[in-house]
Coordinates of C-alpha atoms in Angstrom, one line a residue:
M106 CA 0.0 0.2 0.0
S107 CA 1.3 3.4 -0.8
D108 CA 1.2 6.5 1.6
L109 CA -1.7 9.1 1.1
S110 CA 0.6 11.8 -0.3
R111 CA -0.5 11.3 -4.1
F112 CA -4.1 12.1 -2.5
R113 CA -3.6 14.3 0.2
E114 CA -1.4 17.3 -1.2
P115 CA -3.6 18.1 -4.2
W116 CA -6.5 17.4 -2.0
I117 CA -5.5 19.8 0.5
G118 CA -4.6 22.4 -2.0
A119 CA -8.1 22.2 -3.5
I120 CA -10.1 23.0 -0.1
K121 CA -7.3 25.9 0.8
K122 CA -7.3 27.4 -2.2
H123 CA -11.2 28.5 -1.9
S124 CA -11.1 28.5 2.0
P125 CA -10.9 32.3 2.4
A126 CA -14.8 32.4 0.8
C127 CA -15.9 29.6 3.6
S128 CA -15.6 31.6 6.9
T129 CA -19.4 31.4 7.2
E130 CA -19.8 27.5 6.5
F131 CA -21.4 25.4 8.9
P132 CA -19.1 23.9 10.0
A133 CA -16.1 26.2 9.0
Y134 CA -13.1 24.6 10.2
P135 CA -12.7 21.7 7.5
S136 CA -12.0 24.1 5.0
F137 CA -9.3 25.9 7.2
E138 CA -8.1 22.9 8.6
P139 CA -8.2 20.0 6.2
E140 CA -5.1 18.4 7.8
S141 CA -6.9 18.0 11.1
L142 CA -9.2 15.4 9.1
I143 CA -6.5 12.8 8.6
S144 CA -6.0 10.1 10.7
T145 CA -6.2 6.5 11.3
S146 CA -8.8 3.7 12.1
H147 CA -9.3 0.2 13.1
P148 CA -12.2 -0.7 10.9
V149 CA -14.2 -3.5 13.0
S150 CA -16.7 -4.7 10.5
F151 CA -18.6 -3.5 7.5
E152 CA -22.5 -4.6 7.2
I153 CA -24.9 -4.3 4.3
G154 CA -28.8 -5.1 4.5
T155 CA -31.8 -2.8 5.1
G156 CA -31.9 0.0 7.7
A157 CA -33.9 -1.8 9.9
A158 CA -31.7 -4.8 9.7
I159 CA -28.5 -2.8 10.4
Y160 CA -30.2 -1.1 13.3
T161 CA -31.7 -4.1 15.2
H162 CA -28.5 -6.5 14.3
S163 CA -25.6 -4.0 15.4
L164 CA -26.6 -0.5 16.3
L165 CA -29.2 -0.9 19.0
P166 CA -27.4 -3.7 20.7
A167 CA -24.4 -1.1 21.0
I168 CA -26.5 1.3 22.5
L169 CA -27.7 -0.8 25.0
K170 CA -24.3 -1.7 26.2
A171 CA -23.4 2.1 26.4
E172 CA -21.6 3.2 29.8
H173 CA -21.2 6.7 29.4
E174 CA -22.5 8.4 26.3
V175 CA -24.7 7.7 23.2
I176 CA -24.6 10.1 20.5
L177 CA -27.0 9.1 17.4
V178 CA -27.1 11.4 14.3
T179 CA -29.4 10.7 11.2
C180 CA -31.2 12.8 9.0
F181 CA -34.9 11.6 8.4
W182 CA -37.0 10.5 11.4
A183 CA -40.3 8.8 10.6
P184 CA -42.7 6.1 12.3
S185 CA -41.2 2.9 11.3
S186 CA -40.2 -0.7 12.8
T187 CA -36.4 1.1 13.2
L188 CA -38.0 3.8 15.6
R189 CA -40.3 1.2 17.5
A190 CA -37.0 -0.8 17.6
L191 CA -35.1 2.0 19.3
C192 CA -37.9 2.8 21.6
E193 CA -37.8 -0.5 23.0
T194 CA -34.2 -0.4 23.5
L195 CA -34.3 2.8 25.4
E196 CA -37.1 1.6 27.5
R197 CA -35.2 -1.7 28.0
L198 CA -32.1 0.1 28.8
A199 CA -33.8 2.5 31.3
K200 CA -35.2 -0.7 33.1
L201 CA -32.2 -2.5 33.4
R202 CA -30.6 0.6 34.7
E203 CA -33.5 1.3 37.1
D204 CA -33.3 -2.5 38.4
H205 CA -29.6 -2.6 38.8
I206 CA -29.8 0.8 41.2
R207 CA -32.9 -1.0 43.0
S208 CA -30.6 -4.1 43.5
Q209 CA -27.7 -2.0 45.4
P210 CA -27.9 -1.6 49.2
P211 CA -28.5 1.7 50.6
S212 CA -24.7 2.4 51.2
H213 CA -24.1 1.9 47.6
L214 CA -27.3 4.2 46.5
A215 CA -25.6 7.2 48.3
G216 CA -22.7 7.0 46.1
R217 CA -24.3 6.5 42.8
S218 CA -22.3 3.4 42.0
L219 CA -24.0 3.8 38.5
R220 CA -23.1 7.0 36.6
P221 CA -25.7 8.8 34.4
L222 CA -25.9 8.0 30.9
D223 CA -26.1 10.9 28.4
I224 CA -28.0 10.1 25.2
R225 CA -27.9 12.8 22.2
I226 CA -30.4 12.2 19.5
C227 CA -29.7 14.5 16.3
F228 CA -31.8 14.6 13.2
S229 CA -32.9 17.3 10.3
S230 CA -36.3 16.2 8.8
R231 CA -39.3 14.6 10.3
S232 CA -42.3 16.2 8.2
L233 CA -42.9 19.1 5.5
F234 CA -44.7 21.1 8.3
Q235 CA -41.6 20.9 10.6
K236 CA -39.1 22.2 7.8
L237 CA -41.0 24.8 6.4
F238 CA -41.3 26.4 10.5
H239 CA -37.8 25.4 11.6
P240 CA -35.9 27.8 13.2
W241 CA -33.1 28.9 11.0
S242 CA -30.7 29.5 14.1
R243 CA -27.6 27.2 14.0
D244 CA -28.4 26.4 17.6
G245 CA -31.6 24.2 16.0
Y246 CA -34.5 23.4 18.1
V247 CA -34.3 21.1 21.2
Y248 CA -37.5 19.3 22.0
P249 CA -39.2 19.4 25.1
R250 CA -40.0 16.4 27.1
S251 CA -43.6 16.8 26.5
D252 CA -42.8 15.9 22.6
W253 CA -40.9 12.8 23.2
V254 CA -44.0 10.3 23.2
S255 CA -46.6 12.0 21.3
K256 CA -44.3 13.5 18.5
L257 CA -41.4 11.4 18.3
G258 CA -42.3 7.9 19.3
L259 CA -39.6 7.7 22.2
P260 CA -40.3 6.5 25.7
D261 CA -41.8 8.3 28.7
P262 CA -39.2 10.9 29.8
K263 CA -39.9 9.3 33.6
L264 CA -38.8 5.9 32.6
L265 CA -35.4 7.2 31.3
D266 CA -35.4 9.3 34.7
A267 CA -35.6 6.3 36.8
G268 CA -32.8 4.9 35.0
L269 CA -30.3 8.0 35.1
I270 CA -30.5 8.7 31.5
N271 CA -30.1 12.3 30.2
L272 CA -31.9 12.6 26.9
Q273 CA -31.6 15.2 24.4
I274 CA -33.0 15.7 21.2
K275 CA -32.4 18.1 18.9
S276 CA -33.2 19.2 14.9
L277 CA -31.5 21.6 12.5
F278 CA -32.7 22.5 9.1
F279 CA -32.2 25.5 6.6
L280 CA -34.4 26.4 4.1
P281 CA -34.9 25.7 1.1
F282 CA -33.1 22.5 0.7
S283 CA -30.5 22.2 3.7
V284 CA -30.9 18.8 5.5
M285 CA -28.3 18.1 7.9
H286 CA -27.6 14.3 6.1
P287 CA -24.9 12.7 8.0
K288 CA -25.5 9.6 9.7
F289 CA -23.5 7.8 12.6
L290 CA -23.4 6.4 16.0
V291 CA -20.6 7.2 18.6
I292 CA -20.6 4.8 21.8
D293 CA -18.5 6.2 25.1
R294 CA -16.3 8.2 22.5
K295 CA -14.7 4.9 21.6
R296 CA -16.6 3.2 18.8
A297 CA -18.5 4.8 15.6
W298 CA -20.8 3.3 13.2
L299 CA -21.4 5.1 10.0
P300 CA -24.6 3.8 8.5
S301 CA -26.2 5.0 5.3
C302 CA -29.4 4.3 6.7
N303 CA -32.2 6.9 8.5
I304 CA -34.6 6.3 11.1
S305 CA -37.3 5.6 8.8
W306 CA -39.3 3.1 7.1
E307 CA -37.9 2.3 3.8
P308 CA -36.7 -1.2 2.8
W309 CA -33.6 -0.1 1.0
L310 CA -30.2 -1.6 0.7
E311 CA -27.9 0.4 3.1
G312 CA -24.5 -0.3 4.2
C313 CA -22.6 0.7 7.7
V314 CA -19.2 0.7 8.6
E315 CA -17.7 0.2 12.2
I316 CA -14.6 1.9 13.4
T317 CA -12.2 2.6 16.5
G318 CA -9.2 4.5 16.9
D319 CA -8.2 8.1 16.3
A320 CA -10.8 8.5 13.5
V321 CA -13.4 8.2 16.1
T322 CA -12.2 11.6 18.1
T323 CA -12.0 13.3 14.6
L324 CA -15.8 12.5 14.2
L325 CA -16.5 13.8 17.7
R326 CA -15.0 17.2 16.8
F327 CA -16.9 17.3 13.6
Y328 CA -20.1 16.4 16.0
H329 CA -19.5 19.1 18.3
S330 CA -18.9 21.8 15.7
V331 CA -22.6 21.2 14.5
W332 CA -25.0 19.7 17.0
D333 CA -23.1 20.7 20.3
R334 CA -21.3 24.0 19.6
H335 CA -21.3 25.4 23.3
Y336 CA -19.4 22.3 24.5
S337 CA -16.4 23.6 26.4
E338 CA -12.8 22.1 25.5
V339 CA -12.6 20.7 28.5
D340 CA -15.8 18.7 28.3
R341 CA -14.5 17.5 24.6
Q342 CA -11.7 15.6 26.3
S343 CA -12.7 12.0 25.9
P344 CA -12.7 10.3 29.2
T345 CA -10.1 8.0 30.3
T346 CA -10.7 4.3 30.7
N347 CA -10.4 4.9 34.5
D348 CA -13.5 7.3 34.3
L349 CA -15.6 5.1 32.4
Q350 CA -16.4 2.4 35.3
P351 CA -17.2 -0.8 33.6
Q352 CA -21.0 -1.0 34.3
S353 CA -22.5 -3.1 31.4
D354 CA -21.4 -6.2 32.4
S355 CA -23.0 -6.0 35.8
I356 CA -26.1 -4.8 34.4
L357 CA -26.4 -6.8 31.1
G358 CA -26.0 -10.6 32.4
P359 CA -26.4 -13.4 29.9
G360 CA -29.4 -13.4 27.8
T361 CA -30.7 -10.1 28.9
I362 CA -30.4 -8.4 25.6
G363 CA -33.4 -9.9 24.0
L364 CA -34.1 -7.0 21.7
T365 CA -36.3 -7.2 18.2
S366 CA -34.4 -8.6 15.6
I367 CA -35.2 -7.8 12.0
R368 CA -33.9 -9.5 9.1
S369 CA -33.6 -9.0 5.5
P370 CA -32.7 -11.8 2.8
A371 CA -29.7 -9.1 1.6
H372 CA -28.0 -8.9 5.1
R373 CA -24.2 -9.6 5.1
L374 CA -21.8 -8.9 8.1
V375 CA -18.0 -9.1 7.5
A376 CA -15.7 -9.0 10.8
L377 CA -12.3 -7.2 10.0
Q378 CA -8.9 -7.1 11.8
L379 CA -7.3 -4.1 10.4
D380 CA -5.1 -1.9 12.5
G381 CA -4.2 1.6 11.6
I382 CA -5.7 2.3 8.2
P383 CA -5.2 5.6 6.7
T384 CA -8.6 7.2 7.2
I385 CA -9.8 10.7 6.3
L386 CA -12.8 12.1 7.7
L387 CA -15.0 14.1 4.5
P388 CA -17.3 16.8 6.1
S389 CA -19.3 18.6 3.5
S390 CA -20.9 21.9 4.9
H391 CA -24.5 22.8 4.0
H392 CA -25.3 25.7 1.5
R393 CA -28.7 27.6 1.1
N394 CA -28.0 28.8 -2.3
P395 CA -28.3 25.8 -4.6
Q396 CA -26.9 27.9 -7.7
F397 CA -29.7 26.8 -10.1
R398 CA -29.0 27.7 -13.9
L399 CA -32.7 28.0 -15.0
L400 CA -31.6 28.6 -18.9
P401 CA -30.6 25.6 -20.7
W402 CA -27.6 27.2 -22.5
Q403 CA -26.2 28.3 -19.1
H404 CA -23.1 26.4 -18.0
C405 CA -23.5 24.2 -14.9
P406 CA -21.8 26.1 -12.0
Y407 CA -18.9 24.3 -10.2
P408 CA -19.8 22.5 -6.7
P409 CA -18.6 24.0 -3.7
S410 CA -15.0 23.0 -2.8
T411 CA -15.9 21.0 0.4
P412 CA -13.6 18.1 1.7
L413 CA -15.9 15.3 0.4
N414 CA -16.4 16.9 -3.1
C415 CA -12.7 17.6 -3.4
A416 CA -11.8 14.0 -2.4
I417 CA -14.5 12.4 -4.8
L418 CA -13.0 14.8 -7.8
R419 CA -9.4 14.0 -6.6
L420 CA -9.9 10.5 -6.6
I421 CA -11.6 10.2 -9.7
A422 CA -8.8 12.0 -11.2
M423 CA -6.4 9.8 -9.8
A424 CA -7.6 6.6 -10.9
E425 CA -5.5 4.3 -13.4
K426 CA -7.3 1.1 -13.6
K427 CA -11.1 1.1 -12.2
I428 CA -13.6 3.3 -10.7
N429 CA -16.8 1.3 -9.0
V430 CA -19.4 3.8 -7.8
Q431 CA -22.7 2.9 -6.1
T432 CA -25.1 5.9 -5.6
P433 CA -28.8 6.2 -4.9
N434 CA -29.0 8.8 -7.6
L435 CA -26.4 10.1 -10.2
T436 CA -27.5 14.0 -11.2
S437 CA -24.3 15.8 -10.2
A438 CA -22.8 17.3 -13.6
A439 CA -19.4 17.3 -11.9
V440 CA -19.5 13.8 -11.2
V441 CA -20.5 12.8 -14.6
D442 CA -17.8 14.8 -16.1
A443 CA -15.0 13.6 -13.9
L444 CA -16.1 9.9 -14.7
L445 CA -15.9 10.7 -18.7
E446 CA -12.2 12.3 -18.2
A447 CA -11.4 8.9 -16.6
L448 CA -13.2 6.8 -19.2
D449 CA -10.9 9.2 -21.9
R450 CA -7.6 7.9 -20.1
G451 CA -8.6 4.0 -20.1
V452 CA -10.1 3.8 -17.0
D453 CA -13.0 1.2 -16.5
V454 CA -16.2 2.5 -14.7
T455 CA -18.8 0.8 -13.1
V456 CA -22.0 2.6 -11.8
I457 CA -24.8 1.0 -9.9
T458 CA -27.8 3.1 -9.2
S459 CA -31.7 2.9 -8.7
K460 CA -34.7 3.4 -11.3
G461 CA -37.4 5.8 -10.2
M462 CA -36.2 6.5 -6.5
M463 CA -37.4 9.8 -5.0
I464 CA -37.9 11.5 -8.3
L465 CA -40.0 14.3 -7.2
E466 CA -36.9 15.4 -4.9
Q467 CA -34.4 14.7 -7.8
I468 CA -36.5 17.2 -9.8
L469 CA -36.9 19.5 -7.1
T470 CA -33.4 19.6 -6.1
S471 CA -31.4 19.2 -9.5
G472 CA -33.9 20.1 -12.2
T473 CA -33.4 16.6 -13.6
T474 CA -33.2 12.8 -13.1
T475 CA -31.2 10.1 -12.7
S476 CA -32.7 8.3 -16.0
W477 CA -32.1 11.6 -17.8
C478 CA -28.3 12.2 -16.7
L479 CA -27.7 8.5 -17.4
R480 CA -29.1 8.7 -20.9
S481 CA -26.8 11.9 -21.4
F482 CA -23.8 10.3 -19.8
I483 CA -24.3 7.3 -22.2
R484 CA -24.7 9.3 -25.1
R485 CA -21.3 11.4 -24.5
Y486 CA -19.5 8.2 -23.9
Q487 CA -20.8 6.7 -27.2
K488 CA -19.9 9.9 -29.2
R489 CA -16.4 9.6 -27.5
K490 CA -16.4 5.7 -28.5
K491 CA -17.1 6.6 -32.1
H492 CA -14.3 9.5 -32.2
F493 CA -11.9 7.1 -30.8
G494 CA -12.4 4.5 -33.5
H495 CA -12.1 7.3 -36.2
S496 CA -8.7 8.2 -34.5
V497 CA -7.5 4.6 -34.5
I498 CA -8.5 4.3 -38.3
A499 CA -6.9 7.7 -39.0
S500 CA -3.7 6.6 -37.7
T501 CA -3.5 3.1 -39.7
N502 CA -4.3 4.7 -42.5
E503 CA -1.4 7.5 -42.4
D504 CA 1.2 4.7 -41.4
P505 CA 0.0 0.9 -42.0
D506 CA 3.0 -0.1 -39.7
A507 CA 1.3 1.9 -36.7
M508 CA -0.7 -1.1 -36.3
L509 CA 2.0 -3.2 -34.9
D510 CA 2.4 -1.1 -31.7
L511 CA -1.0 1.1 -32.1
E512 CA -1.6 0.0 -28.6
A513 CA 1.2 1.4 -27.3
Q514 CA 0.3 5.0 -28.8
L515 CA -3.2 5.5 -28.6
P516 CA -4.8 5.2 -24.9
R517 CA -7.7 3.0 -24.7
L518 CA -11.2 4.1 -24.0
G519 CA -12.4 2.6 -20.5
S520 CA -15.2 0.6 -20.5
L521 CA -18.8 1.8 -19.1
E522 CA -21.2 -0.6 -17.5
I523 CA -24.5 1.1 -15.6
F524 CA -26.7 -1.2 -13.8
Y525 CA -30.1 -0.5 -12.2
F526 CA -31.0 -2.1 -8.4
H527 CA -33.9 -4.2 -8.3
P528 CA -35.6 -6.3 -5.9
L529 CA -35.4 -10.2 -6.2
E530 CA -39.0 -11.0 -7.5
A531 CA -39.0 -14.2 -6.0
N532 CA -39.0 -12.5 -2.4
L533 CA -41.5 -10.0 -3.3
R534 CA -44.0 -12.7 -4.3
Q535 CA -43.3 -14.1 -1.1
R536 CA -44.1 -10.6 0.7
I537 CA -40.6 -10.6 2.5
L538 CA -40.9 -7.3 4.2
E539 CA -37.3 -6.5 4.3
E540 CA -36.4 -7.5 0.5
P541 CA -34.7 -4.3 -0.5
V542 CA -36.6 -2.3 -3.4
H543 CA -34.0 0.3 -4.2
S544 CA -30.2 0.7 -3.4
H545 CA -29.1 3.5 -0.8
L546 CA -25.8 2.8 -0.4
K547 CA -23.4 5.4 -1.0
L548 CA -19.8 4.0 -2.2
I549 CA -17.1 4.8 -4.3
T550 CA -13.9 2.8 -4.8
I551 CA -10.9 3.6 -6.8
D552 CA -8.4 1.2 -8.0
D553 CA -9.0 -1.3 -5.4
E554 CA -7.2 1.0 -3.0
Y555 CA -9.4 3.7 -1.9
A556 CA -13.2 3.9 -0.7
V557 CA -15.4 6.5 0.6
L558 CA -18.4 5.8 2.4
G559 CA -20.8 7.7 4.3
S560 CA -24.1 10.1 3.6
G561 CA -23.1 11.6 0.1
N562 CA -24.8 10.7 -2.8
M563 CA -23.8 11.7 -6.3
D564 CA -26.7 13.9 -6.9
R565 CA -27.0 17.8 -7.1
A566 CA -28.2 18.1 -3.7
S567 CA -25.3 16.4 -1.6
W568 CA -22.6 18.4 -3.8
F569 CA -24.5 21.6 -3.5
T570 CA -26.9 22.3 -0.6
S571 CA -26.8 19.4 2.0
Q572 CA -24.5 18.8 4.9
E573 CA -22.7 15.3 4.2
L574 CA -20.3 13.2 6.1
G575 CA -18.2 10.8 4.0
I576 CA -15.1 8.7 5.1
L577 CA -12.2 7.6 3.3
F578 CA -10.3 4.4 3.7
Q579 CA -6.9 3.6 2.1
S580 CA -6.8 -0.3 2.1
S581 CA -7.1 -2.9 -0.5
E582 CA -7.7 -5.6 2.3
F583 CA -11.1 -3.5 3.8
I584 CA -12.0 -2.8 0.1
A585 CA -11.6 -6.9 -0.7
N586 CA -13.6 -7.8 2.2
M587 CA -16.3 -5.3 1.7
S588 CA -16.9 -5.5 -2.0
D589 CA -17.3 -9.4 -1.2
A590 CA -19.6 -8.6 1.1
I591 CA -21.5 -6.2 -1.4
S592 CA -21.6 -8.6 -4.1
Q593 CA -23.4 -11.3 -2.2
S594 CA -26.0 -8.9 -1.7
L595 CA -26.2 -7.8 -4.9
R596 CA -26.5 -11.2 -6.5
G597 CA -29.9 -11.5 -8.4
R598 CA -30.6 -7.7 -8.1
L599 CA -29.0 -6.0 -10.8
S600 CA -30.2 -5.3 -14.2
S601 CA -27.9 -4.0 -16.9
L602 CA -29.0 -0.6 -18.6
F603 CA -25.6 0.0 -21.0
T604 CA -22.3 -2.0 -21.0
T605 CA -19.4 -2.4 -23.5
K606 CA -18.1 -5.5 -21.9
H607 CA -18.9 -8.8 -23.9

């Protein structure tokens, strides 16, 4: 594995070139201190399946074992099996903690042998009405305890109080389109998960990576800069091992978890044992101005130079062999242009996306749809292929002997494959509820060495208006394990829209 220098310096330069205009970004520090986003991590696992399956299999059991702090950030919040399972988890956690407190002798109760557990839940979108009348303040809106049950579907505050659970729920949204799109879970400031799924009802194919290591501290800084801006620097220090007294084992005996488990036929989990993987957190600040160009002859504006946007474009420009993209939608002109340039260099490109997914949202935020953009992408590629063929013929006619070493003289046009995701028909006929109907996984891999996961789509909303969060790993072993799990989940769920491979 090579070091990050080939990526790092051009990426930092592209961000800092535009940093003077980023003082009002939210958050602003990634544009001025991109070096602070670089660290290492220990990937623990990669998981793929529906959102409900990922939450009930991994995220909620982790919350149940939390000792000190839970930070749960998502974008969309809606009544769903995932929300019901989250409520059940919090109720069970509170009851277990209350039972533990009651079981202690009076002498222990005076000293509070069980530490209070802080839980922070953050989201952006709950309903159209909520977004239209949401405060514009960067401090967001903190939900009163009276709304927890009726509006949010969460446990009774009194039950949480009895278990010494301090819960705070906050939302952030900025009109017209600026949702806070990142999704992550941090437990006790030591372990973190970055899923692509929301607390919502859609049976979509999702991905999730679990990490430990220095990258968790980098993630916490991002969290505090957005969701807890008034936290003091002293409070931001991660507690030491001695500060976090082991409590879970005493509360959670064998067989006490017993949470709802939601299964998906597409679910796969691969355990990883990787240490010190170069890792970069890739935030993308929100922007209120979508920079629409309403007239057809106007050129598309260049997207904001956020760490995530710059990373994707730099990685595509670096590619030498192949690029694999999996995205719910593909409406970002900058991404399509960059992929075409890579194809011109002889790089093979594979795109997996969804058909007919969130059409109204695509039109409102992009003025186009994925299917229209793909048709344009294919036409532009075919035009290049035709031009390339003419170039070969012309070169051969000028010098017949040139055919002997034509491959060495002319670059090869890369192959292009585009697939639509679809559910397994057999599972639909059997009415299996967690058969994914669309792919919501966000992933790009470059030359089987670099991978970016996270919340960012390859669409105009993610590239221009939404706040996003990606994470880059440089590890061929990580990509091999992840790709194998994804391939198993995709088996039988892809239909070819376009291919030049035979």
